Coordinates of C-alpha atoms in Angstrom, one line a residue:
M605 CA 103.3 33.6 -31.1
Q606 CA 100.1 35.2 -29.8
K607 CA 97.6 32.7 -28.6
E608 CA 94.1 33.7 -27.7
I609 CA 91.2 31.4 -26.4
I610 CA 87.6 32.6 -27.4
I611 CA 84.5 31.2 -25.7
S612 CA 81.2 31.4 -26.8
D613 CA 78.1 30.1 -25.2
D614 CA 74.5 30.2 -25.9
E615 CA 71.4 28.1 -25.1
Y616 CA 72.3 25.8 -27.9
E617 CA 76.0 24.9 -27.6
S618 CA 79.2 25.9 -25.9
R619 CA 82.3 26.5 -28.3
S620 CA 86.0 27.2 -27.4
A621 CA 88.2 28.4 -30.2
I622 CA 92.2 28.9 -30.2
L623 CA 93.6 31.5 -32.2
E624 CA 97.4 31.3 -33.1
D625 CA 98.6 34.7 -34.2
G626 CA 95.0 35.4 -35.1
V627 CA 94.3 32.4 -37.2
L628 CA 92.0 29.6 -35.9
S629 CA 93.9 26.6 -35.1
E630 CA 91.4 24.2 -32.9
I631 CA 87.8 24.2 -31.7
D632 CA 85.8 22.3 -29.4
I633 CA 81.8 22.3 -29.6
E634 CA 79.8 20.9 -27.1
R635 CA 76.1 20.8 -27.7
K636 CA 73.9 21.4 -24.8
D637 CA 71.5 18.3 -25.3
D638 CA 74.6 15.8 -26.0
K639 CA 75.9 13.7 -22.9
Q640 CA 79.7 14.3 -22.4
T641 CA 81.4 10.8 -21.7
L642 CA 85.0 11.3 -22.9
S643 CA 87.5 10.7 -19.7
N644 CA 84.2 9.6 -17.6
I645 CA 84.7 6.7 -15.3
Y646 CA 82.0 4.0 -15.3
K647 CA 81.2 0.7 -13.2
G648 CA 80.3 -1.7 -16.2
R649 CA 79.3 -5.2 -16.9
V650 CA 81.1 -7.5 -19.3
E651 CA 78.1 -8.5 -21.9
S652 CA 80.0 -10.6 -24.5
V653 CA 83.6 -11.6 -25.0
L654 CA 84.8 -12.1 -28.6
P655 CA 88.4 -13.8 -28.5
G656 CA 88.4 -14.0 -32.5
M657 CA 88.7 -10.2 -32.5
Q658 CA 90.4 -9.7 -29.0
I659 CA 87.5 -7.4 -27.9
A660 CA 84.7 -7.3 -25.4
F661 CA 81.6 -5.2 -25.0
V662 CA 80.7 -3.7 -21.8
D663 CA 77.4 -2.1 -20.5
I664 CA 78.3 1.0 -18.9
G665 CA 74.7 2.4 -19.2
L666 CA 74.7 4.1 -22.4
E667 CA 72.6 3.8 -25.5
R668 CA 75.2 1.5 -27.2
H669 CA 77.7 -0.9 -25.4
A670 CA 81.4 0.3 -25.1
F671 CA 83.9 -1.9 -26.6
L672 CA 87.2 -2.9 -24.7
H673 CA 90.2 -4.1 -26.7
V674 CA 92.6 -6.4 -25.2
S675 CA 95.4 -3.8 -25.8
D676 CA 93.1 -1.6 -23.4
I677 CA 93.6 -3.9 -20.3
R678 CA 96.2 -2.8 -17.9
Y679 CA 97.5 -5.9 -16.1
D680 CA 97.8 -4.0 -13.2
S681 CA 93.9 -3.5 -12.9
L682 CA 93.6 -7.3 -12.6
D683 CA 94.0 -9.6 -9.8
D684 CA 97.1 -11.9 -9.5
D685 CA 95.4 -15.0 -9.8
V686 CA 93.7 -14.0 -13.0
L687 CA 97.1 -13.3 -14.5
D688 CA 98.5 -16.4 -13.1
R689 CA 95.9 -18.8 -14.6
A690 CA 96.3 -16.8 -18.0
S691 CA 100.2 -17.2 -17.8
V692 CA 99.9 -21.1 -17.1
K693 CA 97.5 -21.4 -20.0
L694 CA 99.9 -19.4 -22.1
D695 CA 103.0 -21.6 -21.0
L696 CA 100.9 -24.6 -21.8
N697 CA 100.1 -23.8 -25.3
S698 CA 103.0 -21.5 -26.4
E699 CA 106.6 -21.1 -26.2
T700 CA 105.9 -17.3 -26.2
P701 CA 107.7 -15.7 -23.1
R702 CA 105.0 -14.0 -20.3
P703 CA 104.7 -10.3 -21.2
N704 CA 105.8 -7.5 -18.6
R705 CA 102.9 -7.3 -16.2
A706 CA 103.1 -3.6 -16.9
G707 CA 102.3 -3.6 -20.2
R708 CA 99.2 -4.2 -22.4
G709 CA 97.7 -6.6 -24.6
G710 CA 100.8 -9.0 -25.1
P711 CA 100.1 -12.5 -26.0
Y712 CA 97.2 -13.2 -23.7
S713 CA 93.6 -14.0 -25.0
I714 CA 91.1 -11.4 -23.9
S715 CA 89.2 -14.5 -22.8
D716 CA 91.6 -15.4 -20.2
L717 CA 91.8 -11.9 -18.7
I718 CA 88.1 -11.0 -18.3
H719 CA 84.5 -13.0 -18.5
K720 CA 81.1 -12.5 -19.5
G721 CA 78.9 -11.2 -16.5
Q722 CA 82.2 -9.5 -15.0
D723 CA 81.8 -6.2 -13.1
I724 CA 84.7 -3.9 -14.2
L725 CA 85.9 -0.2 -13.9
V726 CA 86.7 1.5 -16.9
Q727 CA 87.4 4.9 -18.7
V728 CA 85.9 6.4 -21.8
T729 CA 89.0 6.9 -24.0
K730 CA 86.7 7.7 -27.4
E731 CA 83.3 9.0 -27.5
P732 CA 80.8 7.3 -29.6
I733 CA 81.7 7.8 -33.4
G734 CA 78.9 7.1 -35.9
T735 CA 77.3 3.6 -35.3
K736 CA 80.5 2.6 -32.7
G737 CA 79.8 2.9 -29.2
S738 CA 82.5 4.4 -26.8
R739 CA 85.9 3.0 -26.7
V740 CA 86.9 2.3 -22.9
T741 CA 90.3 1.2 -21.0
T742 CA 90.8 -0.2 -17.6
G743 CA 94.1 1.8 -17.5
I744 CA 92.2 4.8 -15.7
T745 CA 94.1 8.2 -15.6
L746 CA 93.1 11.3 -13.7
A747 CA 93.9 14.6 -15.2
G748 CA 95.1 17.8 -13.0
R749 CA 96.7 20.7 -14.7
Y750 CA 100.2 20.0 -14.2
V751 CA 100.1 16.2 -14.1
V752 CA 98.1 13.0 -15.0
Y753 CA 97.9 10.5 -12.3
L754 CA 97.9 6.7 -13.5
P755 CA 96.7 4.5 -10.8
N756 CA 97.5 1.2 -12.5
S757 CA 100.9 2.2 -13.8
S758 CA 104.4 2.9 -12.5
N759 CA 105.7 5.0 -15.4
I760 CA 106.8 8.4 -15.3
G761 CA 106.3 10.4 -18.6
I762 CA 107.2 13.9 -19.8
S763 CA 104.9 15.7 -22.4
R764 CA 106.7 15.7 -25.6
R765 CA 106.1 19.3 -26.1
I766 CA 108.5 20.1 -23.4
S767 CA 111.7 20.2 -25.7
S768 CA 114.6 21.1 -23.1
E769 CA 116.3 18.0 -21.9
D770 CA 117.5 20.0 -18.7
E771 CA 113.8 20.8 -17.9
R772 CA 112.6 17.5 -18.8
Q773 CA 115.1 15.7 -16.7
R774 CA 114.2 18.3 -13.5
L775 CA 110.6 17.5 -13.8
K776 CA 111.3 13.8 -13.9
T777 CA 113.3 14.2 -10.6
I778 CA 110.5 15.9 -9.2
A779 CA 108.1 13.3 -10.1
Q780 CA 110.3 10.5 -9.0
E781 CA 110.9 12.1 -5.4
L782 CA 107.0 12.7 -5.1
R783 CA 106.2 9.0 -6.2
A784 CA 108.6 7.4 -3.6
D785 CA 105.8 6.7 -1.1
V786 CA 103.0 6.8 -3.8
Q787 CA 101.5 4.0 -5.8
G788 CA 101.1 4.6 -9.5
G789 CA 102.7 6.6 -12.1
F790 CA 102.6 10.2 -13.7
I791 CA 102.7 11.9 -16.9
I792 CA 104.0 15.6 -16.6
R793 CA 102.1 17.8 -18.7
T794 CA 103.1 20.9 -20.9
A795 CA 101.7 23.4 -18.5
A796 CA 104.2 22.0 -15.8
E797 CA 107.1 23.4 -17.7
G798 CA 109.0 25.8 -15.3
Q799 CA 106.7 25.0 -12.3
S800 CA 108.3 24.5 -9.1
E801 CA 107.9 21.2 -6.7
K802 CA 105.3 23.0 -4.8
E803 CA 102.7 22.8 -7.5
F804 CA 103.2 19.3 -7.9
A805 CA 103.2 18.6 -4.0
T806 CA 99.6 20.3 -4.1
E807 CA 98.1 18.5 -7.0
I808 CA 99.6 15.0 -6.7
P809 CA 97.8 14.3 -3.3
Y810 CA 94.4 15.8 -4.6
L811 CA 94.6 13.2 -7.5
I812 CA 95.6 10.4 -5.2
N813 CA 92.7 11.0 -2.9
L814 CA 90.4 11.5 -5.7
W815 CA 91.2 7.9 -6.9
K816 CA 90.7 6.7 -3.5
E817 CA 87.2 8.3 -3.3
I818 CA 86.5 6.7 -6.9
G819 CA 87.4 3.1 -5.5
E820 CA 85.4 3.4 -2.6
R821 CA 82.3 4.9 -4.5
S822 CA 82.5 2.0 -7.1
Q823 CA 82.1 -0.4 -4.3
K824 CA 78.9 0.8 -3.3
M825 CA 77.2 1.8 -6.7
P826 CA 75.0 -0.5 -8.9
V827 CA 76.0 -1.8 -12.3
P828 CA 76.0 -0.1 -14.8
S829 CA 76.5 3.3 -13.4
L830 CA 78.7 6.8 -14.0
V831 CA 81.1 6.8 -11.0
H832 CA 83.3 9.8 -11.9
K833 CA 82.4 12.5 -14.2
D834 CA 85.2 14.8 -15.7
L835 CA 85.2 18.5 -15.6
G836 CA 82.7 20.6 -17.3
F837 CA 83.0 22.3 -20.4
I838 CA 84.8 25.6 -19.3
G839 CA 86.8 23.5 -16.6
R840 CA 88.4 21.4 -19.2
V841 CA 89.4 24.3 -21.3
M842 CA 91.2 25.9 -18.4
R843 CA 92.7 22.9 -17.4
D844 CA 93.9 21.6 -20.7
F845 CA 94.4 24.8 -22.5
L846 CA 95.0 27.7 -20.3
T847 CA 99.0 28.1 -20.2
S848 CA 101.4 30.8 -20.2
E849 CA 101.4 31.2 -24.0
V850 CA 97.8 32.4 -23.6
T851 CA 97.7 36.0 -23.8
D852 CA 93.8 36.7 -23.7
F853 CA 91.0 34.2 -22.8
V854 CA 87.7 36.1 -23.9
I855 CA 84.3 34.8 -22.8
D856 CA 80.7 36.4 -23.9
S857 CA 78.8 34.7 -21.4
K858 CA 78.6 36.5 -17.7
E859 CA 77.9 33.0 -15.9
I860 CA 80.8 31.4 -17.5
Y861 CA 82.9 34.4 -17.1
Q862 CA 82.1 34.6 -13.2
E863 CA 82.9 30.7 -13.2
A864 CA 86.1 31.0 -14.6
L865 CA 87.3 33.9 -12.5
E866 CA 86.1 32.0 -9.5
Y867 CA 88.1 28.8 -10.6
L868 CA 91.4 30.9 -11.4
S869 CA 91.2 32.7 -8.1
A870 CA 91.3 29.7 -6.1
T871 CA 94.1 27.8 -8.4
L872 CA 95.7 30.2 -10.7
P873 CA 95.3 33.9 -9.5
E874 CA 98.2 35.1 -12.1
F875 CA 95.8 34.2 -14.9
R876 CA 92.7 36.4 -13.7
S877 CA 93.9 39.4 -15.5
R878 CA 93.9 37.6 -18.9
V879 CA 90.3 36.7 -18.7
K880 CA 88.0 39.3 -20.3
L881 CA 84.2 39.6 -20.8
Y882 CA 83.1 40.4 -24.5
E883 CA 79.9 42.5 -24.5
K884 CA 79.8 43.9 -27.8
S885 CA 76.5 43.5 -30.0
V886 CA 78.6 41.6 -32.9
P887 CA 78.8 37.6 -32.0
I888 CA 82.1 37.1 -30.6
F889 CA 82.8 34.4 -33.2
D890 CA 82.0 36.8 -35.9
A891 CA 84.1 39.6 -34.4
Y892 CA 87.1 37.1 -34.4
N893 CA 86.3 35.7 -37.9
I894 CA 85.7 32.5 -36.5
E895 CA 82.5 31.8 -38.0
K896 CA 83.9 32.1 -41.4
E897 CA 86.9 29.8 -40.7
L898 CA 84.3 27.1 -39.5
K899 CA 82.5 27.1 -42.9
R900 CA 85.9 26.9 -44.7
A901 CA 86.8 23.9 -42.3
L902 CA 83.8 22.0 -43.9
S903 CA 84.7 22.5 -47.5
E904 CA 87.0 20.0 -49.1
K905 CA 89.1 22.4 -51.2
V906 CA 91.3 24.9 -49.0
W907 CA 93.1 27.5 -51.1
L908 CA 96.8 28.6 -50.1
N909 CA 97.9 32.2 -50.2
C910 CA 100.3 31.4 -53.1
G911 CA 97.5 30.3 -55.3
G912 CA 97.9 26.4 -54.8
Y913 CA 95.2 24.4 -53.0
I914 CA 94.6 21.3 -50.9
V915 CA 91.9 19.0 -51.1
I916 CA 90.6 17.1 -48.1
Q917 CA 88.3 14.1 -48.2
Q918 CA 87.1 11.5 -45.8
T919 CA 86.6 7.7 -46.6
E920 CA 85.5 4.9 -44.3
A921 CA 88.9 3.8 -43.8
M922 CA 91.1 7.0 -43.9
F923 CA 91.3 10.7 -44.7
S924 CA 93.3 11.7 -47.9
I925 CA 94.9 15.1 -48.2
D926 CA 96.0 16.4 -52.0
V927 CA 98.2 19.2 -52.4
N928 CA 98.0 21.1 -55.9
T929 CA 99.9 23.9 -57.5
G930 CA 96.3 25.6 -58.6
R931 CA 96.9 28.9 -59.9
F932 CA 100.7 29.1 -58.5
V933 CA 103.2 29.0 -61.4
G934 CA 106.3 30.2 -59.7
K935 CA 108.9 32.6 -60.8
T936 CA 111.9 30.4 -61.2
D937 CA 112.4 26.6 -62.3
P938 CA 109.6 23.8 -61.8
D939 CA 111.5 22.1 -58.8
N940 CA 111.7 25.3 -56.7
T941 CA 107.9 26.2 -57.7
I942 CA 107.0 22.6 -56.6
L943 CA 109.0 22.8 -53.3
S944 CA 107.6 26.2 -52.6
A945 CA 103.9 25.2 -52.9
N946 CA 104.7 21.9 -50.5
L947 CA 106.3 23.8 -47.8
E948 CA 103.2 26.5 -47.8
A949 CA 101.1 23.4 -47.7
V950 CA 102.7 21.9 -44.6
E951 CA 101.6 24.6 -42.3
E952 CA 98.1 24.7 -43.8
V953 CA 97.6 20.8 -43.7
V954 CA 98.6 20.7 -40.1
R955 CA 96.2 23.4 -39.1
Q956 CA 93.3 21.6 -40.9
I957 CA 94.1 18.4 -39.2
R958 CA 94.0 20.2 -35.8
L959 CA 90.9 22.4 -36.7
R960 CA 88.7 19.5 -38.2
G961 CA 89.7 17.0 -35.6
I962 CA 91.3 14.6 -38.2
G963 CA 92.0 11.2 -36.5
G964 CA 93.0 7.7 -37.6
I965 CA 94.9 7.1 -40.9
I966 CA 96.0 10.1 -42.8
V967 CA 97.6 10.0 -46.5
I968 CA 99.1 13.2 -47.8
D969 CA 99.9 13.4 -51.4
F970 CA 102.2 16.5 -51.8
I971 CA 103.3 17.7 -55.1
D972 CA 105.9 15.2 -56.6
M973 CA 109.2 16.2 -55.6
D974 CA 112.3 14.8 -57.6
H975 CA 114.9 15.7 -55.1
A976 CA 115.5 13.8 -52.1
E977 CA 116.7 17.1 -50.2
H978 CA 113.6 18.6 -51.2
R979 CA 111.3 15.8 -49.6
K980 CA 113.5 15.9 -46.4
R981 CA 112.8 19.6 -45.9
V982 CA 109.1 19.2 -46.3
F983 CA 109.2 16.1 -43.9
T984 CA 111.2 18.1 -41.3
L985 CA 108.9 21.0 -41.7
F986 CA 106.1 18.7 -41.1
Q987 CA 107.4 17.0 -38.2
E988 CA 108.1 20.7 -36.8
A989 CA 104.8 21.8 -37.2
L990 CA 103.0 18.6 -35.7
K991 CA 104.8 19.7 -32.5
K992 CA 101.7 22.1 -31.9
D993 CA 99.2 19.2 -31.9
R994 CA 98.2 17.8 -28.4
A995 CA 97.1 14.5 -30.1
R996 CA 99.5 11.7 -30.2
T997 CA 100.8 11.2 -33.9
N998 CA 103.0 8.9 -35.9
I999 CA 104.4 9.8 -39.2
L1000 CA 106.2 7.7 -41.7
H1001 CA 108.5 8.8 -44.2
F1002 CA 107.8 9.4 -48.1
S1003 CA 106.6 6.2 -49.4
E1004 CA 108.0 5.0 -53.0
L1005 CA 104.8 6.5 -54.5
G1006 CA 105.5 9.9 -52.8
L1007 CA 103.0 9.7 -50.2
L1008 CA 103.2 10.8 -46.6
E1009 CA 101.3 8.6 -44.2
M1010 CA 100.6 9.2 -40.5
T1011 CA 98.2 8.5 -37.8
R1012 CA 96.6 10.6 -35.3
Q1013 CA 94.8 10.0 -32.0
R1014 CA 91.1 10.2 -32.4
T1015 CA 89.1 10.6 -29.2
R1016 CA 86.2 12.7 -30.6
P1017 CA 84.3 12.8 -33.6
S1018 CA 85.7 14.9 -36.3
L1019 CA 84.3 18.5 -37.2
L1020 CA 82.8 17.2 -40.2
T1021 CA 81.0 14.3 -38.4
L1022 CA 79.7 16.6 -35.6
L1023 CA 78.4 19.3 -37.9
T1024 CA 77.3 17.5 -41.2
E1025 CA 75.2 14.3 -42.2
T1026 CA 75.0 12.1 -45.0
C1027 CA 73.4 13.8 -48.1
P1028 CA 70.2 12.2 -48.5
Y1029 CA 70.4 12.6 -52.1
C1030 CA 74.0 11.2 -52.9
D1031 CA 74.2 8.9 -49.7
G1032 CA 77.5 10.2 -49.1
Y1033 CA 78.9 9.6 -52.4
G1034 CA 79.4 13.1 -53.4
T1035 CA 77.6 12.7 -56.7
I1036 CA 74.1 12.0 -58.2
L1037 CA 73.3 10.7 -61.5
S1038 CA 72.9 13.5 -64.1
E1039 CA 69.7 14.7 -65.4
E1040 CA 70.4 13.0 -68.9
T1041 CA 71.4 9.5 -67.2
V1042 CA 68.2 9.6 -65.2
T1043 CA 65.9 10.8 -68.3
I1044 CA 67.4 7.9 -70.4
S1045 CA 66.8 5.3 -67.7
L1046 CA 63.2 6.6 -67.4
L1047 CA 62.6 6.2 -71.2
R1048 CA 63.8 2.6 -70.9
L1049 CA 61.5 2.0 -67.8
I1050 CA 58.5 3.3 -69.8
K1051 CA 59.2 0.5 -72.0
R1052 CA 59.5 -2.1 -69.5
A1053 CA 56.2 -0.8 -67.5
Y1054 CA 54.3 -1.4 -70.9
R1055 CA 55.8 -4.9 -71.6
K1056 CA 54.9 -5.9 -68.1
S1057 CA 51.3 -4.2 -67.7
R1058 CA 50.4 -4.3 -71.5
Q1059 CA 48.6 -1.0 -70.5
R1060 CA 48.9 1.9 -73.4
R1061 CA 48.2 4.6 -71.1
L1062 CA 50.6 5.4 -68.5
T1063 CA 51.3 8.3 -66.0
V1064 CA 54.9 9.0 -65.1
V1065 CA 55.6 11.1 -62.0
A1066 CA 59.2 12.3 -61.6
N1067 CA 61.1 15.2 -60.1
P1068 CA 60.5 18.6 -61.7
I1069 CA 64.1 18.9 -62.9
I1070 CA 63.7 15.6 -64.5
V1071 CA 60.3 16.4 -66.2
S1072 CA 61.8 19.5 -67.6
H1073 CA 64.6 17.6 -69.2
L1074 CA 62.4 15.1 -70.6
L1075 CA 59.9 17.4 -72.2
D1076 CA 62.6 19.9 -73.6
V1077 CA 65.8 18.3 -74.1
R1078 CA 64.2 14.6 -74.9
A1079 CA 60.9 15.6 -76.0
E1080 CA 61.5 14.2 -79.6
K1081 CA 62.7 10.8 -78.0
L1082 CA 59.5 10.8 -75.8
S1083 CA 57.3 11.3 -78.9
Q1084 CA 58.9 8.5 -80.7
L1085 CA 58.6 6.4 -78.0
E1086 CA 54.7 7.2 -77.6
N1087 CA 54.4 6.5 -81.6
S1088 CA 56.6 3.6 -81.9
M1089 CA 54.6 1.5 -79.0
N1090 CA 51.3 3.3 -79.6
L1091 CA 51.3 4.6 -76.0
K1092 CA 49.6 7.7 -74.4
I1093 CA 52.0 8.9 -71.6
R1094 CA 51.1 11.7 -69.1
I1095 CA 53.8 13.4 -67.2
E1096 CA 53.4 14.9 -63.7
E1097 CA 55.7 16.6 -61.3
D1098 CA 56.5 15.6 -57.7
A1099 CA 59.2 18.1 -56.0
D1100 CA 59.3 15.6 -53.2
L1101 CA 60.8 12.8 -55.2
H1102 CA 64.7 12.3 -55.4
L1103 CA 65.9 13.6 -58.5
E1104 CA 66.8 9.9 -59.3
D1105 CA 63.3 8.2 -58.3
Y1106 CA 60.2 8.2 -60.5
R1107 CA 57.0 6.2 -60.4
I1108 CA 55.1 4.9 -63.4
F1109 CA 51.2 4.2 -62.9
V1110 CA 48.7 2.7 -65.1
G1111 CA 46.6 5.3 -66.7
D1112 CA 44.9 7.7 -64.3
S1113 CA 44.7 5.3 -61.6
N1114 CA 46.8 5.1 -58.2
R1115 CA 47.8 1.5 -59.4
E1116 CA 51.7 1.7 -59.6
I1117 CA 53.6 -0.6 -61.8
N1118 CA 56.1 -2.6 -60.0
L1119 CA 59.5 -2.6 -61.9
N1120 CA 61.7 -4.4 -59.5

């Protein structure tokens, strides 16, 4: 698979796109005016604790307070006396055994672990989304290129994208040896595959010293304050995405191009030859067909090459993805036609999930398959396709209703949330009342206005589309209404009015009739 990273930077946004065999699979957008908070470490103060919901709100100096769930409190980050008091209280009130201190959440009440007014060191794990503030954790992590250092843990994990058992064991052995005299744990990242012990021996001490500096800095800083800021945009891209699989790293900004070369010269000189400066007059995202794919990623309907299509819709609780045969009629029997459409849909569904940054609960309604073997093939291919995804996922088998349910880690707002806003006309419903429905409602309201005001001369102000419909399609009904109630009705247009809104005034005056 050919993998390319395309960077576009201007005075408005920094954007990175990942192409796999020339097809857009992931995109990250950072607006210059937005404040980046993901992975930043803050010294905050607990403002309130809600035991009934097992959450606390923490002031970290941002517009909205961050929220901390009990499952995001690492026991190793707490003082022993706090845990001892919580354990004694637990033993007195419950027969539930004490949890392992290396775990999270457990049976403890959050009010036993932290209290209002307490100063606490936290890291942002999810940026603010909608009306929700940042989600934070006391389980601090410091990411390097090859390893993630876990100061408050003793675990050693290996990236699930490293599939070779021999390689996984080799990397785990190296990590265990290096950890012998070190407090904390590690997660070995995908980029570490095939690397020697030398790379780890250089990076791990750097991360440990960084943690010591953060600890010392946090002691001196006021509350609330930013203690440690994660890498900038281009630094994160190179750290997290620039692997041996990447053949080209193309940048359209001379400043960022030089910054990338300097970074790679000091850390990864073997990658310098893959970095290229784009200087053509055609915008880089147009040249690589990325702008077109971005617009497609905002559409509910996505067509498949076979003629089928998928529909992606977002609700408050989840994302739903529906697969349809569309124009695809197949060449053999219906079962194989359905299977073929579903198999092709798998790759596109996974690509759209990654591209759109879809997270939380996702329900996928593939075309109904009668044979268990066909459902198994689709499920297996879906699992295989998700291995490309860096986010944590959990997939359930097909339900009795034929639905495939999954969850996906959500750390940033989805592409839809970032690039769009609620329609001021439909308020997010996706539909508005039809012209006929609004016109009929308006005719009824004219009757109510007369009965309430007892004024026979009325002025109706409505959207031009409704006025046109009223005077054309419903002109006869309007005339009948005037004659039956002996009314004189003047109709006026106001282009600023919502299609569903209208106003009724007494005669030629500015006195509006309140019909609420």
